[in-house]
Amino acid sequence: MPSACDSAIEDIEDMVSFNDPTPQDRQSARKRIIPRSRKKNVEHEELQADSLIPGTQKIWMKTWGCSHNNSDGEYMAGQLAASGYKITEADLWLLNSCTVKNPAEDHFRNSIKKAQEQQKKVVVAGCVPQAQPRMDYLKGLSIIGVQQIDRVVEVVDEAVKGHSVRLLGQKKDGGRRLGGARLDLPKIRKNPLIEIISINTGCLNACTYCKTKHARGDLASYPIEELVERTRQSFQEGVCEIWLTSEDTGAYGRDIGTDLPTLLWRLVEEIPEGAMLRLGMTNPPYILEHLEEMAKILSHPRVYAFLHVPVQSASDSVLMDMKREYCVGDFKRVVDFLKERVPGVTIATDIICGFPGETEEDFQETLDLVKLYQFPSLFINQFYPRPGTPAAKMEQIPAHIKKQRTKELSQLFHSYHPYDHKVGERQQVLVTEESFDGQYYVAHNKFYEQVLVPKRAEFKGKMVEVDIYEAGKHFMKGGPVEDSQPFTPSIAVPLQKGEVSGLTQVNTHAHTHTSTEQNMIHFLISHSISLYCQTGREQTEGRKRQRRGRKEGFQEGRNGWQGVR
């Protein structure tokens, strides 16, 4: 049977780049960008009276890519819902892109084309437009930069009215680059039981194949207190599992004088009994500095004994061409140390097949590494040259060889079964989601291994004791132990699916804002309150009054919008 949960780990490594100018470099010569208005031909349209009042339309959202991108998408959906937009099949499409691989960008481009063919308005976000805002297929579209997701309502409002707005600037505080939008914004969690928290954005590497650094830039970490507060709020809203994400969690804090273990020990204090914390991807160079502490943290009962450490290749010469800043010996040291100190730990990794210059001998070294460790979670990626990266200018390996190596590695991966020896074990598992086929609930044990359990309503969001009776390639199946009672880790009733999180938290932290941002925050609070107090015509009239008030507050008007802050 196909795996019901093949994609349970969404932290794939964002691939970063080097020689191209960063978005900040490209914008530095442009003091100001004024959005161009697109006059809409409405001669043959019959419009409802309130059809152009922002906040009354429906919005369809699509997100591609890693957990960081998914977190951004949740924040954008929450702000739009708090402002009155309905997140459903739609008048406007908000497309949140991923630039890691060619297929992801192809899907994004095709979605734009499809929306335009259906006469939908389009707003684009994510790493693709941030890194390459001048792409032909993005001409005339409104863009939300990866650090500007807190202004999604403004951009969508203008797009609804037919205006093109681009916000691509970097957020700074006293000259220091910030991690991005504030963490206390409204959001709609894809899964009400799981909170995804970005602990930093960008990275310190300069990998030759990577495009994401063009968008996310250098490392910028959130302060520990803000991350602790976001974690605390999440548990108060019924969450029972926290995912920490970023382009490289291991590098956290190096820009603000702290480190990942310090953060993790603070977060562990906030985790209720039975709830769990999952770490995101970390590159080998930074985890090497904290192996002792990381082993202790991964052994904590409320932290999954799971770590995603991408190796990309087991050939030192290939790693050098990739500028990965470690050798395969470093990777083995991380894996061996954690396996010794944290028995049963799950190590997930990534491998790129067919990187420029990879010889048959290089590829054989990679096969040998997989045979040695038999990684239970292995992300296999055929190399795609991303435009503007140094690797794209290198001599490429023929496509048929890349495909053959990808196939050979995939066959090796499917030749072993990492969970067969666990049949008969009794395990505690946390149930957080539904399987793709809808037949089971998906749970995870201490090692973040997937366990399918019967689909009983009383199991959702609970810690359940099960006996493992079957094992597949990507999952196990567990039956509930008789007379055992599911344990509820949540300290509050979880939000309903689609319910907005954090509305009361919008303005609880002291931050420095421009007058426009302050007006926006005030508008979000007042508007979200009114949405729950008004009905029918009163609600519509209230929207109109608030929009008029907002227009007066934004004295800059259309001519004063800054595309780059």
XYZ file of C-alpha atoms in Angstrom:
565
model
C 0.000 0.000 0.000
C 1.330 3.494 -0.700
C 2.445 5.420 2.296
C -0.316 7.415 3.871
C 2.149 9.978 5.065
C 5.187 10.083 2.803
C 5.652 13.809 3.269
C 5.403 14.035 7.043
C 8.703 15.876 7.287
C 8.271 19.165 5.469
C 11.640 20.654 6.372
C 13.485 20.162 3.097
C 16.673 22.172 2.880
C 16.198 25.524 1.253
C 18.923 25.756 -1.342
C 20.906 28.956 -1.143
C 23.228 30.910 -3.569
C 26.267 33.153 -3.766
C 27.447 35.179 -6.764
C 24.184 36.873 -7.733
C 23.469 40.190 -6.049
C 21.144 39.960 -3.082
C 17.701 41.619 -3.216
C 19.093 44.397 -1.024
C 21.986 44.978 -3.433
C 19.648 45.079 -6.407
C 17.392 47.620 -4.731
C 20.072 49.902 -3.301
C 20.263 52.090 -6.401
C 16.519 52.609 -6.425
C 15.582 55.206 -3.853
C 11.885 54.759 -4.333
C 9.458 52.640 -6.281
C 6.015 53.956 -7.075
C 3.412 51.315 -7.918
C 1.773 51.614 -11.291
C -2.013 51.644 -11.383
C -3.625 49.289 -13.830
C -6.855 50.748 -15.126
C -9.445 48.027 -15.294
C -11.794 47.924 -18.275
C -15.244 47.477 -16.731
C -17.439 48.487 -19.661
C -18.882 45.018 -20.143
C -18.947 43.939 -16.487
C -21.849 44.091 -14.108
C -20.410 44.791 -10.695
C -22.174 44.514 -7.364
C -22.245 47.721 -5.376
C -19.666 46.527 -2.859
C -17.596 44.354 -5.198
C -14.575 46.675 -5.057
C -14.668 47.278 -1.324
C -11.522 45.556 -0.033
C -12.184 43.002 2.679
C -15.365 41.616 1.120
C -13.711 39.330 -1.436
C -12.728 35.687 -1.317
C -9.064 34.668 -1.519
C -7.580 31.348 -2.543
C -4.103 30.599 -1.202
C -1.510 28.106 -2.372
C 1.875 27.550 -0.710
C 4.809 25.561 -2.028
C 8.014 24.581 -0.243
C 9.436 24.201 3.243
C 7.979 24.638 6.725
C 9.243 28.227 6.820
C 7.165 29.019 3.737
C 4.161 27.234 5.246
C 4.490 29.337 8.385
C 4.548 32.513 6.253
C 1.418 31.290 4.478
C -0.367 30.718 7.793
C 0.445 34.264 8.912
C -0.789 35.783 5.650
C -4.036 33.799 5.796
C -4.624 34.874 9.395
C -4.177 38.569 8.705
C -6.452 38.446 5.682
C -9.151 36.570 7.604
C -8.884 39.066 10.469
C -9.419 41.823 7.927
C -12.629 40.266 6.615
C -11.457 38.288 3.587
C -12.709 34.754 3.225
C -10.025 32.140 2.541
C -11.764 29.917 0.003
C -12.327 29.518 -3.744
C -11.855 32.927 -4.884
C -11.831 36.308 -6.553
C -8.085 36.706 -5.945
C -5.295 34.137 -5.876
C -2.432 34.557 -3.400
C 0.433 32.305 -4.524
C 3.289 31.711 -2.052
C 6.256 30.333 -4.000
C 9.364 28.187 -3.462
C 12.600 28.656 -5.405
C 14.465 25.500 -4.330
C 13.942 23.463 -7.512
C 12.794 24.036 -11.073
C 9.578 21.972 -10.747
C 8.377 24.059 -7.792
C 8.844 27.272 -9.763
C 7.204 25.683 -12.821
C 4.091 24.880 -10.748
C 4.084 28.447 -9.464
C 4.385 29.922 -12.969
C 1.643 27.639 -14.291
C -0.671 28.666 -11.450
C -0.191 32.331 -12.344
C -1.051 31.559 -15.962
C -4.130 29.588 -14.934
C -5.341 32.410 -12.685
C -4.892 34.969 -15.447
C -6.768 32.768 -17.917
C -9.664 32.690 -15.451
C -9.566 36.491 -15.087
C -8.514 36.255 -11.440
C -6.496 38.927 -9.708
C -3.094 37.635 -8.589
C -0.760 38.500 -5.702
C 2.529 36.603 -5.457
C 4.714 35.979 -2.423
C 7.579 33.784 -1.327
C 11.139 33.229 -2.482
C 10.684 33.345 -6.279
C 9.470 36.966 -6.621
C 11.716 38.116 -3.775
C 14.797 36.756 -5.541
C 13.773 37.640 -9.113
C 11.059 40.323 -9.100
C 11.802 41.292 -12.725
C 10.921 37.938 -14.260
C 8.736 38.436 -17.329
C 5.871 36.344 -15.965
C 5.734 38.547 -12.840
C 5.266 41.809 -14.745
C 2.284 43.811 -13.523
C 1.670 41.565 -10.519
C 1.607 42.696 -6.904
C 4.417 41.203 -4.821
C 4.785 40.616 -1.084
C 8.401 40.198 -0.001
C 9.354 37.442 2.420
C 9.955 40.027 5.162
C 6.811 41.980 4.361
C 4.145 39.363 5.105
C 2.786 41.591 7.896
C 1.602 43.976 5.144
C -0.307 41.393 3.115
C -3.649 43.089 3.780
C -2.417 46.363 2.292
C -1.135 44.659 -0.831
C -4.273 42.583 -1.325
C -6.477 45.632 -0.757
C -4.698 47.460 -3.557
C -4.703 44.426 -5.857
C -8.473 44.123 -5.393
C -8.779 47.712 -6.625
C -6.637 46.940 -9.675
C -3.392 48.512 -8.485
C 0.029 46.894 -8.671
C 2.087 47.143 -5.461
C 5.484 45.638 -4.686
C 6.908 45.457 -1.158
C 10.361 43.869 -1.170
C 12.331 45.709 1.513
C 14.322 44.249 4.394
C 13.232 44.899 7.981
C 15.862 46.534 10.182
C 16.145 47.845 13.711
C 18.931 50.339 14.317
C 20.749 49.095 11.230
C 20.518 45.430 12.269
C 18.592 43.138 9.944
C 15.581 41.571 11.662
C 14.375 37.994 11.333
C 11.250 39.096 9.497
C 7.662 39.951 10.361
C 6.609 39.885 14.002
C 5.717 36.530 15.510
C 2.562 37.732 17.270
C 0.543 38.408 14.107
C -2.789 36.658 13.495
C -2.468 33.353 11.667
C -4.558 30.407 10.540
C -2.751 27.178 11.308
C -2.937 24.542 8.612
C -3.249 22.100 11.487
C -4.683 23.633 14.703
C -2.635 21.152 16.736
C 0.748 22.115 15.238
C 2.475 25.484 15.534
C 5.296 26.220 13.074
C 7.725 28.801 14.438
C 10.480 30.361 12.334
C 13.374 30.968 14.712
C 15.534 32.754 12.149
C 15.626 33.547 8.470
C 18.495 33.332 6.003
C 21.772 31.511 6.619
C 25.544 31.888 6.828
C 26.432 29.617 3.918
C 27.121 30.337 0.246
C 26.249 27.006 -1.389
C 26.837 27.181 -5.134
C 23.556 25.464 -6.073
C 21.250 27.465 -3.841
C 18.743 30.084 -4.954
C 16.939 30.707 -1.673
C 19.621 32.959 -0.215
C 18.788 35.443 -2.974
C 15.420 35.722 -1.240
C 16.086 35.059 2.445
C 19.532 36.660 2.660
C 22.017 36.372 5.524
C 21.212 35.042 8.954
C 18.808 37.079 11.089
C 17.527 35.535 14.325
C 14.476 36.318 16.447
C 15.194 37.171 20.113
C 14.704 34.306 22.545
C 11.997 36.114 24.525
C 9.843 36.603 21.425
C 10.156 32.912 20.544
C 9.311 31.879 24.097
C 6.256 34.139 24.065
C 5.077 32.736 20.725
C 5.484 29.199 22.083
C 3.564 30.083 25.240
C 0.728 31.631 23.231
C 0.535 28.593 20.961
C 0.045 26.208 23.866
C -2.609 28.536 25.284
C -4.488 28.038 22.003
C -4.533 24.254 22.286
C -1.442 23.364 20.260
C 0.256 20.120 21.302
C 3.230 20.059 18.910
C 5.771 22.747 18.005
C 7.919 22.698 14.860
C 10.976 24.947 14.828
C 11.972 25.913 11.308
C 14.386 28.088 9.348
C 16.887 27.808 6.520
C 19.374 26.514 9.101
C 18.262 26.091 12.717
C 21.788 25.170 13.818
C 23.027 28.676 13.016
C 20.389 30.272 15.265
C 21.608 33.117 17.433
C 25.097 33.582 16.001
C 24.072 37.093 14.890
C 22.610 38.115 18.267
C 25.096 36.591 20.685
C 23.328 33.371 21.636
C 22.950 29.826 20.292
C 20.461 27.041 19.560
C 20.867 25.020 22.794
C 20.222 28.143 24.880
C 16.979 28.718 22.995
C 15.900 25.082 23.202
C 16.372 24.842 26.958
C 14.174 27.927 27.372
C 11.481 26.512 25.089
C 11.467 23.139 26.856
C 10.340 24.936 30.022
C 7.131 25.963 28.218
C 6.159 22.534 26.837
C 3.270 20.880 28.721
C 3.506 17.218 29.662
C 2.716 15.036 26.649
C 3.271 17.831 24.122
C 6.307 17.657 21.834
C 8.915 19.858 20.174
C 10.435 19.034 16.782
C 13.671 20.584 15.530
C 14.066 21.672 11.930
C 16.947 21.256 9.507
C 20.481 22.027 10.612
C 23.644 21.930 8.528
C 26.622 19.930 9.907
C 29.077 22.819 10.575
C 26.920 24.413 13.268
C 25.575 21.331 15.000
C 29.177 20.129 15.440
C 29.734 22.933 17.932
C 26.897 21.762 20.198
C 26.894 17.958 20.017
C 26.972 17.383 23.788
C 24.112 19.771 24.504
C 22.088 18.643 21.491
C 22.301 15.021 22.633
C 20.915 16.041 26.035
C 18.107 18.058 24.441
C 17.122 15.282 22.011
C 16.943 12.907 24.987
C 14.418 15.139 26.764
C 11.010 13.408 27.009
C 9.217 16.383 25.423
C 11.594 16.713 22.442
C 11.492 14.357 19.472
C 14.730 12.391 19.099
C 14.885 13.477 15.489
C 17.292 15.659 13.530
C 17.398 16.576 9.852
C 21.048 16.977 8.807
C 21.558 17.292 5.021
C 24.725 15.686 3.670
C 23.989 16.320 -0.063
C 26.944 14.138 -1.151
C 29.397 11.726 0.437
C 32.229 12.912 -1.829
C 34.510 15.562 -0.346
C 35.368 16.880 -3.810
C 31.679 17.382 -4.623
C 31.075 19.011 -1.234
C 33.951 21.383 -1.985
C 32.394 22.332 -5.334
C 29.089 22.870 -3.521
C 30.876 25.072 -0.929
C 29.184 23.155 1.860
C 31.914 24.051 4.420
C 32.253 20.535 5.843
C 33.600 17.157 4.773
C 31.822 13.826 4.904
C 33.855 12.983 8.025
C 32.151 15.870 9.844
C 28.744 14.528 8.878
C 29.645 11.034 10.090
C 30.878 12.473 13.375
C 27.490 14.140 13.958
C 25.544 10.979 13.117
C 27.775 8.607 15.085
C 27.844 10.836 18.173
C 24.061 11.260 18.280
C 23.398 7.569 17.628
C 25.662 6.687 20.551
C 24.280 9.283 22.993
C 20.615 9.156 21.908
C 19.784 5.491 21.246
C 17.179 5.133 18.507
C 17.573 8.718 17.264
C 16.213 9.352 13.772
C 18.608 11.103 11.392
C 17.026 12.367 8.179
C 19.206 13.655 5.364
C 19.164 15.074 1.822
C 21.163 13.995 -1.225
C 21.578 15.731 -4.588
C 22.157 13.407 -7.539
C 24.118 14.616 -10.546
C 25.757 17.775 -9.233
C 28.153 19.235 -11.857
C 31.450 17.380 -11.800
C 30.126 14.371 -9.849
C 31.935 11.271 -11.115
C 30.825 7.649 -10.884
C 33.303 7.243 -8.013
C 31.780 10.246 -6.216
C 28.297 8.840 -6.611
C 29.427 5.413 -5.372
C 30.658 7.059 -2.173
C 27.170 8.451 -1.662
C 25.619 5.023 -2.225
C 28.029 3.546 0.320
C 27.037 6.174 2.898
C 23.348 5.314 2.497
C 24.130 1.586 2.768
C 26.078 2.274 5.967
C 23.433 4.303 7.801
C 20.209 3.197 6.066
C 18.553 6.544 6.750
C 14.828 6.018 7.457
C 14.052 9.430 5.941
C 15.991 10.330 2.809
C 15.153 13.256 0.523
C 16.509 12.440 -2.936
C 16.840 15.401 -5.293
C 17.943 15.356 -8.896
C 20.169 18.370 -9.484
C 18.482 21.331 -11.172
C 20.633 24.307 -12.209
C 18.930 27.365 -10.758
C 19.389 30.545 -12.805
C 21.915 32.961 -11.343
C 23.711 30.421 -9.156
C 27.384 29.499 -9.643
C 26.444 25.846 -10.150
C 24.305 26.785 -13.143
C 27.463 28.036 -14.893
C 29.400 24.816 -14.273
C 29.643 22.038 -16.850
C 26.454 20.040 -16.456
C 26.093 16.276 -16.232
C 23.838 14.894 -19.005
C 20.184 14.623 -17.995
C 19.989 10.870 -18.567
C 22.901 10.265 -16.174
C 21.279 12.438 -13.486
C 18.036 10.514 -13.889
C 19.826 7.177 -13.730
C 21.666 8.098 -10.532
C 18.466 9.381 -8.961
C 16.747 6.104 -9.851
C 19.622 3.992 -8.520
C 19.675 5.836 -5.190
C 15.886 5.541 -4.917
C 16.096 1.809 -5.495
C 18.712 1.497 -2.759
C 16.551 3.515 -0.373
C 13.550 1.238 -0.996
C 15.621 -1.915 -0.570
C 15.724 -1.731 3.229
C 12.915 -1.561 5.776
C 13.854 0.450 8.876
C 10.814 -0.400 10.993
C 10.440 -4.179 10.622
C 12.262 -4.864 13.900
C 9.787 -2.684 15.797
C 6.781 -4.936 15.260
C 5.639 -6.093 18.696
C 6.875 -2.984 20.516
C 4.629 -0.939 22.810
C 4.961 2.791 22.162
C 3.585 6.123 23.306
C 2.524 8.167 20.272
C 1.137 11.687 19.805
C -1.773 11.843 17.344
C -1.839 15.098 15.341
C -3.280 14.598 11.856
C -5.226 12.485 9.385
C -3.599 10.222 6.795
C -3.772 11.201 3.121
C -6.187 8.383 2.361
C -8.462 9.405 5.251
C -8.431 5.889 6.721
C -6.209 6.505 9.764
C -4.941 9.093 12.147
C -1.209 9.797 11.947
C 0.831 9.805 15.130
C 4.543 10.015 15.908
C 6.550 8.230 18.553
C 9.499 9.661 20.492
C 11.728 9.230 17.409
C 9.301 11.045 15.104
C 8.530 7.796 13.299
C 5.079 7.687 11.738
C 2.529 5.414 13.359
C -0.954 4.948 11.898
C -3.664 4.447 14.518
C -7.424 3.815 14.246
C -9.405 6.888 13.264
C -11.246 7.481 16.526
C -12.290 10.995 17.456
C -11.072 10.558 21.040
C -7.483 10.007 19.799
C -7.014 13.312 17.933
C -4.541 15.552 19.740
C -3.871 12.916 22.410
C -0.930 10.835 23.584
C -1.962 7.215 23.037
C -0.325 3.923 24.023
C -0.235 1.433 21.138
C 1.147 -1.964 20.227
C 2.928 -2.050 16.843
C 1.480 -4.871 14.715
C 2.657 -3.957 11.186
C 5.514 -2.057 9.540
C 5.830 -0.521 6.080
C 8.608 1.414 4.411
C 7.507 4.801 5.735
C 5.246 3.976 8.669
C 4.105 1.534 11.304
C 0.594 0.608 12.396
C -0.386 0.527 16.038
C -3.393 -0.774 17.907
C -4.488 0.947 21.134
C -3.599 -0.913 24.313
C -6.643 -2.188 26.189
C -7.546 -0.283 29.345
C -5.074 2.508 28.521
C -6.520 6.006 28.562
C -5.499 8.646 25.972
C -3.651 11.509 27.634
C -4.491 15.106 26.695
C -1.341 17.266 26.449
C -3.162 20.437 25.375
C -3.709 22.935 28.176
C -6.614 24.561 26.291
C -9.241 23.595 23.745
C -7.618 23.730 20.277
C -8.865 26.299 17.790
C -11.244 25.079 15.112
C -9.790 24.478 11.663
C -9.712 27.834 9.867
C -10.066 29.833 13.106
C -7.752 32.827 13.420
C -5.026 32.615 16.043
C -3.613 35.521 17.996
C -6.164 38.267 17.350
C -5.765 39.531 20.893
C -1.978 39.464 20.548
C -1.662 41.848 17.609
C -0.312 44.828 19.521
C 1.022 43.344 22.759
C 4.726 43.821 22.030
C 6.630 47.062 21.793
C 8.011 47.410 18.273
C 9.111 50.362 16.211
C 6.784 51.034 13.306
C 6.329 53.672 10.698
C 3.129 55.708 10.951
C 1.702 53.630 8.115
C 2.411 50.389 9.985
C 0.915 51.786 13.189
C -2.243 52.713 11.325
C -2.313 49.249 9.839
C -2.036 47.552 13.227
C -4.772 49.777 14.649
C -6.926 48.953 11.640
C -6.381 45.196 12.031
C -7.454 45.288 15.674
C -10.519 47.466 15.193
C -11.591 45.693 12.033
C -11.242 42.183 13.432
C -13.328 43.161 16.471
C -16.065 44.620 14.294
C -16.207 41.499 12.163
C -17.438 39.541 15.139
C -19.878 42.235 16.281
C -21.653 43.167 13.062
C -23.915 41.165 10.821
C -25.596 41.653 7.469
C -25.874 45.227 6.271
C -24.379 46.591 9.484
C -21.245 44.592 8.808
C -20.944 45.905 5.267
C -21.534 49.490 6.385
C -18.971 49.036 9.129
C -16.416 47.885 6.587
C -17.082 50.944 4.457
C -16.649 53.295 7.408
C -13.423 51.619 8.445
C -12.082 51.693 4.909
C -12.820 55.407 4.701
C -11.083 55.938 8.027
C -8.141 53.903 6.888
C -7.908 55.883 3.666
C -7.746 59.093 5.667
C -5.043 57.560 7.879
C -2.916 56.642 4.871
C -2.254 60.195 3.687
C 0.426 58.922 1.333
C -2.287 57.492 -0.890
C -1.506 55.660 -4.049
C 1.211 58.118 -5.041
C 3.060 57.658 -1.795
C 3.283 53.882 -1.638
C 6.866 52.700 -1.361
C 7.627 49.500 -3.182
C 10.875 49.055 -1.279
C 11.209 50.185 2.321
